[in-house]
CSV table of C-alpha atoms in Angstrom, one decimal:
chain,number,residue,atom,x,y,z
A,4,MET,CA,43.5,14.9,-27.0
A,5,VAL,CA,42.5,12.4,-29.8
A,6,LEU,CA,43.4,9.5,-27.5
A,7,ILE,CA,41.1,10.7,-24.8
A,8,LEU,CA,38.2,11.1,-27.3
A,9,VAL,CA,38.8,7.6,-28.6
A,10,VAL,CA,38.9,6.2,-25.1
A,11,LEU,CA,35.7,8.1,-24.1
A,12,THR,CA,33.9,7.1,-27.3
A,13,GLY,CA,34.6,3.4,-26.5
A,14,ILE,CA,33.7,3.6,-22.7
A,15,LEU,CA,30.6,5.9,-22.7
A,16,PRO,CA,28.3,3.5,-24.6
A,17,LEU,CA,29.1,0.8,-22.0
A,18,LEU,CA,28.2,3.2,-19.1
A,19,TYR,CA,25.1,4.7,-20.7
A,20,PRO,CA,23.6,2.3,-23.2
A,21,ALA,CA,21.5,3.9,-26.0
A,22,ALA,CA,17.9,4.6,-25.3
A,23,VAL,CA,15.3,2.7,-27.4
A,24,VAL,CA,12.2,4.0,-29.1
A,25,ILE,CA,9.2,1.7,-28.7
A,26,ILE,CA,6.1,2.4,-30.8
A,27,ALA,CA,2.8,1.2,-29.4
A,28,PRO,CA,0.6,-0.5,-32.0
A,29,SER,CA,-2.3,1.8,-31.2
A,30,CYS,CA,-3.4,4.4,-28.6
A,31,SER,CA,-5.4,1.8,-26.7
A,32,GLN,CA,-4.9,1.5,-23.0
A,33,ALA,CA,-3.5,-2.1,-23.3
A,34,ASP,CA,-1.1,-1.3,-26.2
A,35,VAL,CA,0.3,1.7,-24.4
A,36,GLN,CA,0.7,-0.2,-21.2
A,37,ASN,CA,2.5,-3.1,-23.0
A,38,ALA,CA,4.8,-0.7,-24.7
A,39,ILE,CA,5.6,1.0,-21.3
A,40,ASN,CA,6.1,-2.5,-19.7
A,41,SER,CA,8.8,-3.3,-22.4
A,42,ALA,CA,10.6,-0.1,-21.9
A,43,THR,CA,13.6,0.6,-19.6
A,44,ASP,CA,14.8,3.8,-18.0
A,45,GLY,CA,15.6,6.4,-20.7
A,46,ASP,CA,13.5,4.9,-23.5
A,47,THR,CA,10.8,6.7,-25.4
A,48,VAL,CA,7.3,5.2,-25.9
A,49,LEU,CA,5.5,6.7,-28.9
A,50,VAL,CA,1.8,6.6,-29.0
A,51,PRO,CA,0.5,6.7,-32.6
A,52,ALA,CA,-2.3,9.1,-33.9
A,53,GLY,CA,-5.8,8.1,-33.0
A,54,THR,CA,-8.6,8.7,-30.5
A,55,CYS,CA,-8.9,6.2,-27.6
A,56,THR,CA,-10.9,6.2,-24.3
A,57,TRP,CA,-9.1,4.8,-21.3
A,58,THR,CA,-11.0,3.4,-18.3
A,59,THR,CA,-9.8,2.2,-14.9
A,60,PRO,CA,-10.4,-1.1,-13.2
A,61,THR,CA,-11.2,-0.6,-9.6
A,62,SER,CA,-7.9,-2.0,-8.4
A,63,ALA,CA,-5.4,-0.2,-10.6
A,64,PRO,CA,-4.8,2.9,-12.7
A,65,SER,CA,-5.4,2.5,-16.4
A,66,VAL,CA,-1.8,3.1,-17.4
A,67,SER,CA,1.0,2.9,-14.9
A,68,ILE,CA,4.6,4.2,-15.4
A,69,THR,CA,7.1,2.9,-13.0
A,70,ARG,CA,10.4,3.9,-14.7
A,71,SER,CA,11.9,7.1,-16.1
A,72,LEU,CA,10.9,7.3,-19.7
A,73,ILE,CA,9.3,9.7,-22.3
A,74,LEU,CA,5.7,9.0,-23.3
A,75,LYS,CA,5.0,10.9,-26.5
A,76,GLY,CA,2.0,11.2,-28.7
A,77,ALA,CA,1.9,11.9,-32.5
A,78,GLY,CA,1.2,15.6,-32.0
A,79,ILE,CA,-1.5,18.1,-31.1
A,80,ASP,CA,-4.9,16.9,-32.1
A,81,GLN,CA,-3.4,13.7,-33.5
A,82,THR,CA,-3.2,11.4,-30.4
A,83,ILE,CA,-6.3,12.0,-28.3
A,84,ILE,CA,-6.8,10.1,-25.0
A,85,ARG,CA,-10.2,10.5,-23.5
A,86,ASP,CA,-10.4,10.0,-19.7
A,87,ASN,CA,-13.3,7.8,-18.7
A,88,THR,CA,-11.6,6.6,-15.5
A,89,GLY,CA,-14.2,7.8,-13.0
A,90,THR,CA,-13.9,10.3,-10.1
A,91,GLY,CA,-12.4,8.2,-7.3
A,92,GLY,CA,-9.0,9.0,-5.8
A,93,ASN,CA,-7.1,6.2,-7.7
A,94,GLN,CA,-9.1,6.6,-10.9
A,95,VAL,CA,-6.7,8.5,-13.1
A,96,PRO,CA,-5.7,7.8,-16.8
A,97,ILE,CA,-2.0,7.8,-16.1
A,98,LEU,CA,-0.2,7.1,-12.9
A,99,MET,CA,3.5,8.0,-12.8
A,100,ASN,CA,5.7,6.7,-10.1
A,101,SER,CA,9.2,6.4,-11.3
A,102,GLY,CA,10.9,7.2,-8.0
A,103,VAL,CA,12.7,10.1,-9.6
A,104,ARG,CA,12.5,13.4,-7.6
């Protein structure tokens, strides 16, 4: 039984590398997108406390998530993202398209 545990302990980290926690420097749209861009599947992106207003360029969503990750704020009433993206079909503060169903 101990041998199996030792073998699994040595193999599992190779099959499932540890997730990383990435902390965005601020809650700004650019800082959050840069943190998301540096993340890989399974990572967590932490958005610090603050109040930020996100807007959308006409060609893209303000923040786009294209992988499976956790996006987490500092807590209730601590990280506040104001939506100023407009009312068009593609004007949303966060677009999630990780391909996971």
